[in-house]
Structure formats: C-alpha cells, structure tokens
Amino acid sequence: QKEVEQDPGPLSVPEGAIVSLNCTYSNSAFQYFMWYRQYSRKGPELLMYTYSSGNKEDGRFTAQVDKSSKYISLFIRDSQPSDSATYLCAMSSNSNYQLIWGAGTKLIIKP
Amino acid sequence: GAVVSQHPSRVICKSGTSVKIECRSLDFQATTMFWYRQFPKQSLMLMATSNEGSKATYEQGVEKDKFLINHASLTLSTLTVTSAHPEDSSFYICSATLTGSSYEQYFGPGTRLTVT
C-alpha cells in the first residue's frame, strides 16, 4: 500500500462547477499537507499548504485536512478552463523531511 | 518572487554521452535544492537533496556516480547524467527552498531528456 493514495483521474467537469480533489494517507505522523498544480510539461506550482488539521481558504481554493480520517481535500469553486491541470498532493511529517507525493489527479474543465 | 529556472528545457543526446542540466534560483538564495524525476502520468520521484557547499544526499536506488550533483553556490545546482542510456529518458525537475523547509519548494519548469 502506498503511503499516499490519489486517484489519477482524469476528472472532467463543466466550467463553473465545484471541484473536489482528494488524497488519503496512512502515516499518522504527517503534519504538513500541500497541494501543487502542474500544467503539462511544466514544474509543479505550490497552491496551498496546511499545517495539522483544519481548513484554509485562498480565493477560489479551499484546502481541508481531516487527520482523524487521514484524508485531505482541495476544493475549487467556480472552476475555469485555466484550472485544467494535474493536481498533486504532498505531505510530510516534519518541515525538514522529504515530501511524500500522491500520483496526481488530472483535472479537465470543459468550457 | 521565488522563481526557479532550468536549462535546457529539452535535450536530445546519444547513448553514452553526458548531459548537464542547470537549476538556478533567480531572485533568492536557496539553501537547499532538490532534484526529481517524473515519468509520464506518474508522480515526482525524489532523486537527491543538495545543500550548498556539501555533498548531495541521494535517495535509495539512485546511482550517485551516474547522476552527479553539484551545488556550487546558493543560486545554482547542476545535475549531470553521465553515460546516458535510453532508460534515462525522463522529465527532470529541480526545486529550491528559501528556508530549508521541504514543504515550501519552488519548482523549475523541468527538462525533458531524450536519449537515443
């Protein structure tokens, strides 16, 4: 079993829909949770990071962490075609430890 | 801010030759840089962690004599793929951190290596 599980998709939704992207993990020691966006043939871009449990909002993006269920989510409101990309979750037990990555979910927003 | 560049963006080389990839932090000093490899439709695989002025730390299964990493300054790290083989063809991405915290990584645009 992988430490971090993420459905590779693709996930295709119409423009304007609310998108929910998720990762589950097995290591209860994880404390830092990140979401990265990667466009085709580009490097990943840090979208959001959360320490421990709770929610964090930034514009149209909301990150949620449920440590009791070992489940993290990224919500995108009012999705745009420009949001079409691969979204990778990553997590770490300590800010100086290496990141453990999900496989990435390919998201397609249809105009 | 926090821009990382990589050069070249694409390179094609013949088997047996060596290829050097540069990673630069353009507007900040990077205490730590990371090198990743990414296969199509797969996630990032960490190859090594490099700190300026010291030897790189390689992940298990990564040959340090094949993938030479040099971090000569706080703004430049290089990855040299020596005696390249077709199975080395991949997307290589570097990242850099301001503070050494692994979660706050800024990624370069990647280098597509094709070995013929």
Coordinates of C-alpha atoms in Angstrom, one line a residue:
Chain A
Q1 CA 0.0 0.0 0.0
K2 CA 1.3 3.4 -0.9
E3 CA 1.7 6.0 1.8
V4 CA -0.3 8.5 -0.1
E5 CA -3.2 7.5 -2.4
Q6 CA -4.6 9.8 -5.1
D7 CA -7.0 8.9 -7.9
P8 CA -5.2 9.8 -11.2
G9 CA -8.4 10.6 -13.0
P10 CA -9.0 12.2 -15.4
L11 CA -11.7 14.2 -13.7
S12 CA -13.8 16.1 -16.2
V13 CA -16.3 18.7 -15.1
P14 CA -18.1 21.6 -16.8
E15 CA -16.9 25.2 -16.3
G16 CA -18.3 26.8 -13.2
A17 CA -18.7 23.5 -11.2
I18 CA -17.2 23.0 -7.8
V19 CA -14.3 20.5 -8.0
S20 CA -13.3 18.2 -5.2
L21 CA -9.9 16.6 -5.2
N22 CA -8.8 14.2 -2.5
C23 CA -5.9 12.2 -1.1
T24 CA -5.8 9.6 1.6
Y25 CA -2.7 8.6 3.6
S26 CA -1.6 6.0 6.0
N27 CA 1.1 7.7 8.1
S28 CA -0.5 9.4 11.1
A29 CA 2.8 11.3 11.7
F30 CA 2.1 13.6 8.7
Q31 CA 1.7 17.2 9.8
Y32 CA 2.3 19.3 6.7
F33 CA -0.1 19.0 3.8
M34 CA 0.5 20.6 0.4
W35 CA -1.4 20.9 -2.9
Y36 CA 0.6 21.6 -6.1
R37 CA -0.7 22.4 -9.6
Q38 CA 1.2 21.2 -12.6
Y39 CA 0.5 22.2 -16.1
S40 CA 1.6 19.9 -18.9
R41 CA 5.4 19.9 -19.4
K42 CA 5.9 22.4 -16.5
G43 CA 7.1 22.1 -13.0
P44 CA 4.7 22.0 -10.1
E45 CA 3.5 25.2 -8.5
L46 CA 2.6 25.4 -4.8
L47 CA -1.0 26.2 -4.4
M48 CA -1.7 25.8 -0.7
Y49 CA -0.2 24.3 2.4
T50 CA -1.8 23.4 5.7
Y51 CA -0.3 22.5 9.0
S52 CA -2.1 19.9 11.0
S53 CA -5.9 19.8 10.8
G54 CA -8.5 22.4 9.6
N55 CA -9.4 24.4 6.6
K56 CA -7.5 27.1 4.7
E57 CA -9.0 29.3 2.1
D58 CA -7.4 31.3 -0.7
G59 CA -9.6 32.8 -3.3
R60 CA -11.4 30.1 -5.1
F61 CA -9.4 27.4 -3.4
T62 CA -10.1 25.7 -0.1
A63 CA -7.9 23.0 1.5
Q64 CA -9.2 20.7 4.2
V65 CA -7.4 18.3 6.4
D66 CA -9.1 15.6 8.4
K67 CA -6.4 13.9 10.4
S68 CA -8.8 11.5 12.2
S69 CA -9.8 10.1 8.8
K70 CA -6.3 10.6 7.2
Y71 CA -8.0 12.5 4.4
I72 CA -7.2 15.8 2.7
S73 CA -9.2 17.7 0.1
L74 CA -8.8 20.6 -2.2
F75 CA -12.0 22.4 -3.4
I76 CA -12.1 24.7 -6.4
R77 CA -15.1 27.0 -6.7
D78 CA -16.3 28.5 -10.0
S79 CA -13.9 26.3 -11.9
Q80 CA -12.3 27.8 -15.1
P81 CA -10.8 26.1 -18.1
S82 CA -7.5 27.6 -17.0
D83 CA -7.7 25.3 -13.9
S84 CA -7.2 22.3 -16.2
A85 CA -4.0 20.7 -14.9
T86 CA -2.7 17.9 -12.8
Y87 CA -3.1 18.5 -9.1
L88 CA -0.6 16.7 -6.8
C89 CA -0.9 16.4 -3.0
A90 CA 2.2 16.1 -0.9
M91 CA 2.8 15.7 2.8
S92 CA 5.5 15.5 5.4
S93 CA 5.9 14.6 9.0
N94 CA 8.4 17.4 9.6
S95 CA 9.1 20.6 7.7
N96 CA 12.7 19.3 7.1
Y97 CA 11.7 15.8 5.9
Q98 CA 11.2 14.9 2.3
L99 CA 7.7 15.2 0.8
I100 CA 5.7 12.2 0.1
W101 CA 3.8 12.7 -3.1
G102 CA 0.5 11.5 -4.4
A103 CA 0.3 10.3 -8.0
G104 CA -1.6 13.4 -9.1
T105 CA -5.2 13.9 -10.4
K106 CA -5.6 15.2 -13.9
L107 CA -8.4 17.7 -14.0
I108 CA -10.2 18.9 -17.1
I109 CA -12.6 21.8 -17.0
K110 CA -14.8 21.8 -20.1
P111 CA -15.9 25.3 -21.4
Chain B
G1 CA 9.3 36.3 -6.4
A2 CA 10.8 32.8 -5.8
V3 CA 11.5 32.0 -9.4
V4 CA 13.5 28.9 -10.4
S5 CA 14.8 28.4 -13.9
Q6 CA 16.2 25.3 -15.6
H7 CA 18.3 25.0 -18.6
P8 CA 18.0 23.4 -21.1
S9 CA 14.2 22.8 -21.3
R10 CA 14.7 20.0 -23.8
V11 CA 17.7 18.0 -24.7
I12 CA 18.3 15.0 -27.0
C13 CA 21.5 13.1 -26.7
K14 CA 23.1 9.9 -27.9
S15 CA 23.7 6.9 -25.7
G16 CA 26.9 7.0 -23.9
T17 CA 27.2 10.8 -23.8
S18 CA 26.8 13.0 -20.7
V19 CA 24.2 15.8 -20.3
K20 CA 24.3 18.6 -17.8
I21 CA 21.1 20.3 -16.5
E22 CA 21.3 23.6 -14.6
C23 CA 18.9 24.8 -11.9
R24 CA 19.0 28.4 -10.8
S25 CA 17.1 30.4 -8.2
L26 CA 16.7 33.8 -9.8
D27 CA 15.6 36.1 -7.1
F28 CA 16.5 34.3 -3.8
Q29 CA 19.3 32.3 -2.3
A30 CA 18.4 28.6 -2.0
T31 CA 19.9 26.8 1.0
T32 CA 18.6 23.5 -0.3
M33 CA 17.8 22.3 -3.8
F34 CA 16.0 19.0 -4.8
W35 CA 16.2 17.0 -8.0
Y36 CA 13.2 15.0 -9.1
R37 CA 12.5 12.7 -11.9
Q38 CA 9.0 12.3 -13.3
F39 CA 7.8 9.6 -15.7
P40 CA 4.7 10.1 -17.8
K41 CA 1.5 10.1 -15.8
Q42 CA 3.4 9.4 -12.6
S43 CA 4.2 11.5 -9.6
L44 CA 7.5 13.1 -8.7
M45 CA 10.3 10.8 -7.6
L46 CA 12.9 12.5 -5.4
M47 CA 16.4 11.7 -6.6
A48 CA 18.6 13.7 -4.3
T49 CA 18.8 16.6 -2.0
S50 CA 21.7 19.1 -2.3
N51 CA 22.9 21.7 0.1
E52 CA 25.3 24.4 -1.0
G53 CA 28.9 23.5 -0.4
S54 CA 28.3 19.9 0.7
K55 CA 27.8 16.6 -1.0
A56 CA 24.3 15.7 -2.2
T57 CA 22.2 13.1 -0.3
Y58 CA 20.9 10.5 -2.7
E59 CA 17.7 8.5 -2.3
Q60 CA 17.9 4.8 -2.2
G61 CA 18.3 3.3 -5.6
V62 CA 19.7 6.4 -7.3
E63 CA 23.3 5.9 -8.5
K64 CA 25.3 8.8 -7.4
D65 CA 28.1 8.1 -9.9
K66 CA 25.6 8.2 -12.7
F67 CA 23.7 11.3 -11.6
L68 CA 26.3 13.8 -10.5
I69 CA 25.0 16.7 -8.5
N70 CA 27.0 19.9 -7.8
H71 CA 25.6 22.8 -5.7
A72 CA 28.4 25.2 -6.0
S73 CA 26.6 28.4 -5.0
L74 CA 23.4 29.4 -3.2
T75 CA 21.7 30.1 -6.6
L76 CA 23.0 27.2 -8.8
S77 CA 22.8 23.5 -8.7
T78 CA 23.7 21.2 -11.6
L79 CA 22.7 17.6 -12.4
T80 CA 24.9 15.7 -14.8
V81 CA 23.6 12.5 -16.3
T82 CA 26.7 10.5 -17.2
S83 CA 26.9 7.8 -19.8
A84 CA 23.2 8.3 -20.6
H85 CA 21.1 5.3 -21.7
P86 CA 17.6 5.3 -23.3
E87 CA 16.1 4.3 -19.9
D88 CA 17.4 7.7 -18.5
S89 CA 14.9 9.5 -20.8
S90 CA 12.6 11.3 -18.5
F91 CA 11.4 14.7 -17.2
Y92 CA 13.9 16.1 -14.7
I93 CA 12.7 18.8 -12.3
C94 CA 14.6 20.7 -9.7
S95 CA 13.2 22.7 -6.8
A96 CA 14.7 25.1 -4.3
T97 CA 13.7 26.2 -0.8
L98 CA 14.3 29.5 0.9
T99 CA 14.4 28.3 4.4
G100 CA 15.3 24.6 4.0
S101 CA 11.7 23.6 4.8
S102 CA 10.8 20.8 2.4
Y103 CA 7.2 21.9 2.1
E104 CA 8.0 25.4 0.7
Q105 CA 9.6 24.3 -2.5
Y106 CA 9.6 26.3 -5.7
F107 CA 10.0 24.3 -8.8
G108 CA 11.7 24.9 -12.1
P109 CA 9.9 24.3 -15.4
G110 CA 11.6 20.9 -15.9
T111 CA 14.0 19.5 -18.5
R112 CA 12.8 16.8 -21.0
L113 CA 15.7 14.5 -21.6
T114 CA 15.6 12.0 -24.5
V115 CA 18.4 9.6 -25.0
T116 CA 18.6 7.9 -28.4

